Coordinates of C-alpha atoms and ligand atoms in Angstrom, one line a residue:
X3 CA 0.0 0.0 0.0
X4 CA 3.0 2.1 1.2
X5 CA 3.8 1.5 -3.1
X6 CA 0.4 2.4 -4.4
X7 CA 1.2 5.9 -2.6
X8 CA 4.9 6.0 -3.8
X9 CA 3.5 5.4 -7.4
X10 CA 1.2 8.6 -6.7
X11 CA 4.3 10.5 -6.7
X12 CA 4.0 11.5 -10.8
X13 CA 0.7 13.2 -10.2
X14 CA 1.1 15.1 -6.7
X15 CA 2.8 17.8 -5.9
X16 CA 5.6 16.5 -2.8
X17 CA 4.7 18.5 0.0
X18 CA 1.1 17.1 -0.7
X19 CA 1.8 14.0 -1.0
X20 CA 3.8 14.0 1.9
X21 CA 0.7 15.3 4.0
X22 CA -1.4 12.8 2.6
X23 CA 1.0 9.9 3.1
X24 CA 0.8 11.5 6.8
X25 CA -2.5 11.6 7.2
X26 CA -3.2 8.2 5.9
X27 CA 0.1 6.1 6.6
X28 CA 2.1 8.1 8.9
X29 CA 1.1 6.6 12.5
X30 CA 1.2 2.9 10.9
X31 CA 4.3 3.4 9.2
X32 CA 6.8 1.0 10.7
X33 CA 9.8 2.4 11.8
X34 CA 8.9 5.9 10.6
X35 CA 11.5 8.5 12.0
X36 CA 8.2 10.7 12.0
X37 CA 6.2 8.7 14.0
X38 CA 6.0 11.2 17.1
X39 CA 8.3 10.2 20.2
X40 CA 8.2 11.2 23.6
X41 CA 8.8 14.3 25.0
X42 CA 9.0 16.6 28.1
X43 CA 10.1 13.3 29.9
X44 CA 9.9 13.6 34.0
X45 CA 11.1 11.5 37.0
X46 CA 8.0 12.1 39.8
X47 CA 9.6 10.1 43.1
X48 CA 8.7 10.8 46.4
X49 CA 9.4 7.7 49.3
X50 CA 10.7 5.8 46.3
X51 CA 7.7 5.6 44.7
X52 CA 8.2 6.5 41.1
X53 CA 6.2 7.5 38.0
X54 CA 7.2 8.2 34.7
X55 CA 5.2 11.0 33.0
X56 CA 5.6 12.1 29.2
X57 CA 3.9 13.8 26.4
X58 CA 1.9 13.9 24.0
X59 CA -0.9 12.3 24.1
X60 CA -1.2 9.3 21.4
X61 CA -2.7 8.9 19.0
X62 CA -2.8 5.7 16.4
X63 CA 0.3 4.3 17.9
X64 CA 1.1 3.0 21.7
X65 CA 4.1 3.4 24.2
X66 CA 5.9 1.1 26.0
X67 CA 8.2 1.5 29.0
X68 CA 11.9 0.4 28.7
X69 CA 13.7 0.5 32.0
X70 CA 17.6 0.2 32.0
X71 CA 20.2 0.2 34.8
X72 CA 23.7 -0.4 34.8
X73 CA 23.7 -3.8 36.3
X74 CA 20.5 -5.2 35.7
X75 CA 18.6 -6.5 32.5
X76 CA 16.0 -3.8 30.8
X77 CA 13.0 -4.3 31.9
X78 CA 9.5 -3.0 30.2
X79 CA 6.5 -1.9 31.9
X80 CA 3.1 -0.1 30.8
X81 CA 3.7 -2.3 27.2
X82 CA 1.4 -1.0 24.3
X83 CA 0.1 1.7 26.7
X84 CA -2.5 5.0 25.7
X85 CA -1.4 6.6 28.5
X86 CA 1.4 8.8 29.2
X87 CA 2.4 8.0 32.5
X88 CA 3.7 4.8 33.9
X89 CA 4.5 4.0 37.5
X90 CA 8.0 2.0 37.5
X91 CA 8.5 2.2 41.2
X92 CA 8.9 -2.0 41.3
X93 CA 11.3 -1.9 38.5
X94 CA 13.8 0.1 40.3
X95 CA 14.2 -2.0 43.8
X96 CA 17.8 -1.7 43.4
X97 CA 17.7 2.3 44.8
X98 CA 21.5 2.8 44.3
X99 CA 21.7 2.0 40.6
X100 CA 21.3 4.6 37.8
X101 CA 18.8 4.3 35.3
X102 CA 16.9 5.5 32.2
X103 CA 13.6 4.9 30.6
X104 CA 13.2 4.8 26.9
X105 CA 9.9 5.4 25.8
X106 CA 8.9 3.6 22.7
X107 CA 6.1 4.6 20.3
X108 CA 5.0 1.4 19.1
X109 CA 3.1 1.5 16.2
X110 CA -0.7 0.2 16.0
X111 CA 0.4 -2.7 13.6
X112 CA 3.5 -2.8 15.3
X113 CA 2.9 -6.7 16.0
X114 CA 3.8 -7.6 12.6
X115 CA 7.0 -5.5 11.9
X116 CA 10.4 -6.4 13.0
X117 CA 12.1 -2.7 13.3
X118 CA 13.2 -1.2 16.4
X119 CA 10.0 1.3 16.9
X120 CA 11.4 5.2 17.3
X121 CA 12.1 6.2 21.0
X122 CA 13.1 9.0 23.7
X123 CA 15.2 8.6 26.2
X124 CA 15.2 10.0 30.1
X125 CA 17.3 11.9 31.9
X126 CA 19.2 9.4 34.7
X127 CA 17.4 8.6 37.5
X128 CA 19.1 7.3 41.1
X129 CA 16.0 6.5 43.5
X130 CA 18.6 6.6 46.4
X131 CA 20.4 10.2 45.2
X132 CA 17.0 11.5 43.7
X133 CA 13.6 10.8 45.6
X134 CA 12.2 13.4 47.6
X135 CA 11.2 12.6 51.1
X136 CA 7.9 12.9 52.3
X137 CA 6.2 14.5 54.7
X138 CA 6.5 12.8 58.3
X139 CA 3.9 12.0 60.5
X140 CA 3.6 13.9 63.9
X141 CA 2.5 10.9 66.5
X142 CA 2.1 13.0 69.7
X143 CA 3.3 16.1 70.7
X144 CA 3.6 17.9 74.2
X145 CA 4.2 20.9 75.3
X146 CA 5.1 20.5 79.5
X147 CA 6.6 23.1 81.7
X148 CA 9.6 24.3 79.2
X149 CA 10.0 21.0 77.3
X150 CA 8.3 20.8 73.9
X151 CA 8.3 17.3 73.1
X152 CA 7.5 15.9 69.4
X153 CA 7.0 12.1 68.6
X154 CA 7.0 11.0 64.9
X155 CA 7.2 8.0 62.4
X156 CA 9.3 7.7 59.2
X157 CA 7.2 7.5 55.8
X158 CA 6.8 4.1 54.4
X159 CA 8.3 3.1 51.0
X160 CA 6.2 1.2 48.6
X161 CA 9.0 -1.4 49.1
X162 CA 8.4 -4.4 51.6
X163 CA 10.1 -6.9 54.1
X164 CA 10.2 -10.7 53.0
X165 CA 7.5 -10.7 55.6
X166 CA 5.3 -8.7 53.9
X167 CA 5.4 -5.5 55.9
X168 CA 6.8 -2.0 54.3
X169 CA 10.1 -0.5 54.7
X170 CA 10.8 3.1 55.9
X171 CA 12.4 5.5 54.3
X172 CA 15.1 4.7 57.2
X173 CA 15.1 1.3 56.6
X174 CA 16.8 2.1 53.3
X175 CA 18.6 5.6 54.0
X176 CA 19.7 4.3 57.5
X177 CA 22.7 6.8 59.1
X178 CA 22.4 8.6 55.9
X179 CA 18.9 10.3 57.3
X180 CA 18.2 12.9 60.1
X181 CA 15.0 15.0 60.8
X182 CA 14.7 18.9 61.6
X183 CA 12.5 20.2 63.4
X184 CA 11.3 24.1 62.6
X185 CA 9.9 25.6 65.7
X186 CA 8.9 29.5 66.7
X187 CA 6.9 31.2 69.4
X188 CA 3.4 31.6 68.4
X189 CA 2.9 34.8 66.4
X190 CA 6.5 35.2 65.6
X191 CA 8.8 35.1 63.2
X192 CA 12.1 34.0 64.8
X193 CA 12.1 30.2 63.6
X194 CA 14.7 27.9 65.5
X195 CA 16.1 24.8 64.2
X196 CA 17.1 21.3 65.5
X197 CA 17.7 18.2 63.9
X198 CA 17.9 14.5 65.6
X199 CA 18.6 10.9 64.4
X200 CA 15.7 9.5 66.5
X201 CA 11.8 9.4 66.7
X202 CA 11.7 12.7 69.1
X203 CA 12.7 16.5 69.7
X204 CA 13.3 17.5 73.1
X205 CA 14.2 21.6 73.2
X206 CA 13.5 23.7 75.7
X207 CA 11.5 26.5 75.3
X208 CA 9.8 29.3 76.9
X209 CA 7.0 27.9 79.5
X210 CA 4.5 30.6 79.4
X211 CA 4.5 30.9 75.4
X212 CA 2.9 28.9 72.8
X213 CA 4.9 27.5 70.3
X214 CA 4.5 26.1 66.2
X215 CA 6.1 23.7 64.5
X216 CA 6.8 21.7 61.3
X217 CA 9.1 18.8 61.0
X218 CA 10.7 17.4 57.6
X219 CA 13.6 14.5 56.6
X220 CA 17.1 15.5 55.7
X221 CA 19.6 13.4 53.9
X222 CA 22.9 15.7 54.9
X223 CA 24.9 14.3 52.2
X224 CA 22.7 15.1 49.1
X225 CA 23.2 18.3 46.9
X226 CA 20.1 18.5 45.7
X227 CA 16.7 17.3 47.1
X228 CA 18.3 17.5 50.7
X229 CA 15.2 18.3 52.5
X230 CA 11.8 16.6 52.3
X231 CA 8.6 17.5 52.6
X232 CA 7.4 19.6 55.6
X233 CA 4.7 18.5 57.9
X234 CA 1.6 20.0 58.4
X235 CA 2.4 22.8 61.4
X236 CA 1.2 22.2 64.5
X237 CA 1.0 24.6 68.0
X238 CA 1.1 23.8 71.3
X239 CA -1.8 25.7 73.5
X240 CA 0.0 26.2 77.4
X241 CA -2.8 27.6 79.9
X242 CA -5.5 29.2 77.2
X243 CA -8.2 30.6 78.8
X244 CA -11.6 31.7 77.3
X245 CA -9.6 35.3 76.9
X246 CA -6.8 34.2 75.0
X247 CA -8.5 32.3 73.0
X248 CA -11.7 35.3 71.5
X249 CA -9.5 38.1 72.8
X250 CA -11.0 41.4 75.1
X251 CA -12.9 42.6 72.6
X252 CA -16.2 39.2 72.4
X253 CA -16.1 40.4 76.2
X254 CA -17.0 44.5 75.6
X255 CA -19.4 43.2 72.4
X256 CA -21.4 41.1 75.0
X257 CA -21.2 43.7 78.1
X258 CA -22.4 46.8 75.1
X259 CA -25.6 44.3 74.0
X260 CA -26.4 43.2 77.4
X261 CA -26.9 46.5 78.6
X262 CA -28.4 47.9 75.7
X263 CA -31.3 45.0 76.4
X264 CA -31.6 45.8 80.1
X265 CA -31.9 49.7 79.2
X266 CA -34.6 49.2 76.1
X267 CA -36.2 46.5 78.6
X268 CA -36.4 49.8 81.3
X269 CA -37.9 52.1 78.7
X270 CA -40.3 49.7 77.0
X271 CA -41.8 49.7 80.5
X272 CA -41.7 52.6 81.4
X273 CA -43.3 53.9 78.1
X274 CA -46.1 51.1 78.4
X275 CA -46.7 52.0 82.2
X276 CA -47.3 55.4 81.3
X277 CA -49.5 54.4 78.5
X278 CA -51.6 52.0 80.8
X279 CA -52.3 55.4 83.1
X280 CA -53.4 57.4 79.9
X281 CA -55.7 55.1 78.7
X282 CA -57.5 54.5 82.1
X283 CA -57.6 58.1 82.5
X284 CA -59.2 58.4 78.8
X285 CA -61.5 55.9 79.8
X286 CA -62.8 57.4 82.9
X287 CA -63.1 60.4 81.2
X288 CA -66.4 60.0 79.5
X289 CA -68.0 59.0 82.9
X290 CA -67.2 62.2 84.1
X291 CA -68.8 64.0 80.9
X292 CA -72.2 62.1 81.8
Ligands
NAG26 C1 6.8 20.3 26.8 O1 7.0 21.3 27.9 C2 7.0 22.6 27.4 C3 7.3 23.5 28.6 O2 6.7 23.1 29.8 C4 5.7 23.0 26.8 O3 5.7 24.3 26.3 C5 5.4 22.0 25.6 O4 4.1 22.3 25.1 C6 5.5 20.6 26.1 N1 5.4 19.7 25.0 C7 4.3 19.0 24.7 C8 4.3 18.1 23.5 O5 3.3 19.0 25.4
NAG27 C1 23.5 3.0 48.7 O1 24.7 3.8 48.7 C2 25.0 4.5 49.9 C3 26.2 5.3 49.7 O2 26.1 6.1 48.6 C4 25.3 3.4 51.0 O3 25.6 4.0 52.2 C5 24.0 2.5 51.1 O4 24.3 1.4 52.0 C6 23.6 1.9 49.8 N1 22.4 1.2 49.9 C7 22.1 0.1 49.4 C8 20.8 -0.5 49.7 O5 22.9 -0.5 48.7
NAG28 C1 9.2 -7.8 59.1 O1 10.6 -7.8 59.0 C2 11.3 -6.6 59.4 C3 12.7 -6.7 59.1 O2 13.2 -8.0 59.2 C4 11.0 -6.3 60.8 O3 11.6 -5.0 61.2 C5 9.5 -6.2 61.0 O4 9.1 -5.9 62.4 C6 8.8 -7.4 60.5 N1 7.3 -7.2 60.6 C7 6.5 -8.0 61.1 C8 5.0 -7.7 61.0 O5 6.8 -9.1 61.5

């Protein structure tokens, strides 16, 4: 067929024919340097959990995922896909090696062809060097006397034990990961810092003051993507009262309405006592007209 269209040459104009052979052939062609390959190709990781995202969108041909690492064989994932994203986070268990993804763009008849289909290639990707941490989970926090005290989990990896349960992101980072913890009297701008290899923070702090906080994973010997993810912030609330917590002013609002009821309560009265004594004097009055 790809002939009877080559044989049209005599009695099109090229450019024509080339847009027709396009329009008709182009996303079946096998091979064809034109058919479109990926672009705009990005590495989304966060706890080792990785997706692939490209575009454009396809149409009349598929992608498939190649994945390949230094060390281990290339491995394809989301074959034949419509989509143009692809989650590889199993192929790339081995966090310290370096890889790339070529995306293919198979054609739709691609079955019956033996040429290497057209592809794009990623930039390198090192889960271990290059995922982002995520946020941690606060467990408990106190705030007693001068001791602020924060308890909190490592984030879970898609990645699991033999035994079925998930690894942290410490399981894998080990000594290579530290937590700070951002913390500043409520209201304030003056953030301290403090960092730990444990679960908890223990600083000292002012007693009578409330504080806020945020806590987030470091990995002290990356360049880039050092720190994670902040948590959501959080404040401690020492000895509130009612006051503190609507301010002076709910106070004056309800004293102003309160009395304003009590004096229109006075008048309204006053007013309808007097009119009580009018209208029993109008009433008598006619009796003494009589
Ligand atoms: C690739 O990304 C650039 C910049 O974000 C954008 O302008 C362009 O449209 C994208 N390409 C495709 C095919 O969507
Ligand atoms: C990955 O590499 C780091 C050093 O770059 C090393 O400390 C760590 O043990 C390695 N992890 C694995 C799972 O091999
Ligand atoms: C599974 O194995 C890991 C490491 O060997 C261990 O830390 C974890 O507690 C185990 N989980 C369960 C539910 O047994």
């Amino acid at each position: 067929m790809l002939r009877a269209v080559t044989g049209g040459q005599a009695l099109l104009p090229p450019p024509l024919l080339l847009l027709l052979s396009a329009l008709l052939w182009g996303p079946a062609a096998a091979g064809n340097p034109e058919l479109p390959t990926a672009v705009n190709i990005t590495w989304s990781s966060i706890n080792f959990k990785t997706i692939l995202q490209w575009q454009p969108k396809p149409s009349g041909y598929f992608y498939t995922v190649e994945i390949h690492g230094h060390t281990s064989d290339t491995k394809r994932k989301c074959i034949l896909t419509t989509e143009t994203e692809c989650d590889v986070t199993d192929l790339l268990r081995n966090v310290n090696e370096t890889y790339t993804a070529h995306i293919l763009s198979v054609p739709s008849s691609g079955m019956d062809n033996f040429e290497e289909p057209p592809f794009a290639v990623s930039e390198k990707f090192t889960p271990y060097k290059q995922t982002i941490l995520g946020k941690p989970e606060i467990l408990n926090y106190t705030q007693k006397g001068s001791e602020l005290n924060v308890v909190f989990e490592d984030p879970l990896t898609p990645y699991t034990f033999p035994n079925g349960s998930f690894e942290s992101i410490r399981d894998i980072f080990q000594h290579d990961l530290q937590y700070k913890l951002s913390y500043w009297k409520d209201q304030s701008s003056g953030k301290k810092e403090r960092t730990t290899t444990s679960h908890t923070f223990e600083v000292s702090v002012d007693g009578t003051k409330n504080y806020c906080f945020y806590i987030q994973g470091v990995i002290p010997s990356r360049r880039e993507n050092r720190y994670g993810q902040e948590s959501t912030v959080l404040c401690t609330s020492v000895g509130r009262t009612i006051l503190d917590e609507y301010g002076a002013e709910v106070f004056i609002i309800i004293a102003v309405i309160a009395i304003a009821v009590i004096t229109l309560a006075i008048v309204l009265s006053v007013v309808l006592c007097k009119r009580k004594k009018a209208k029993a004097a109008r009433e008598k009055e006619p009796l003494n007209g009589i």
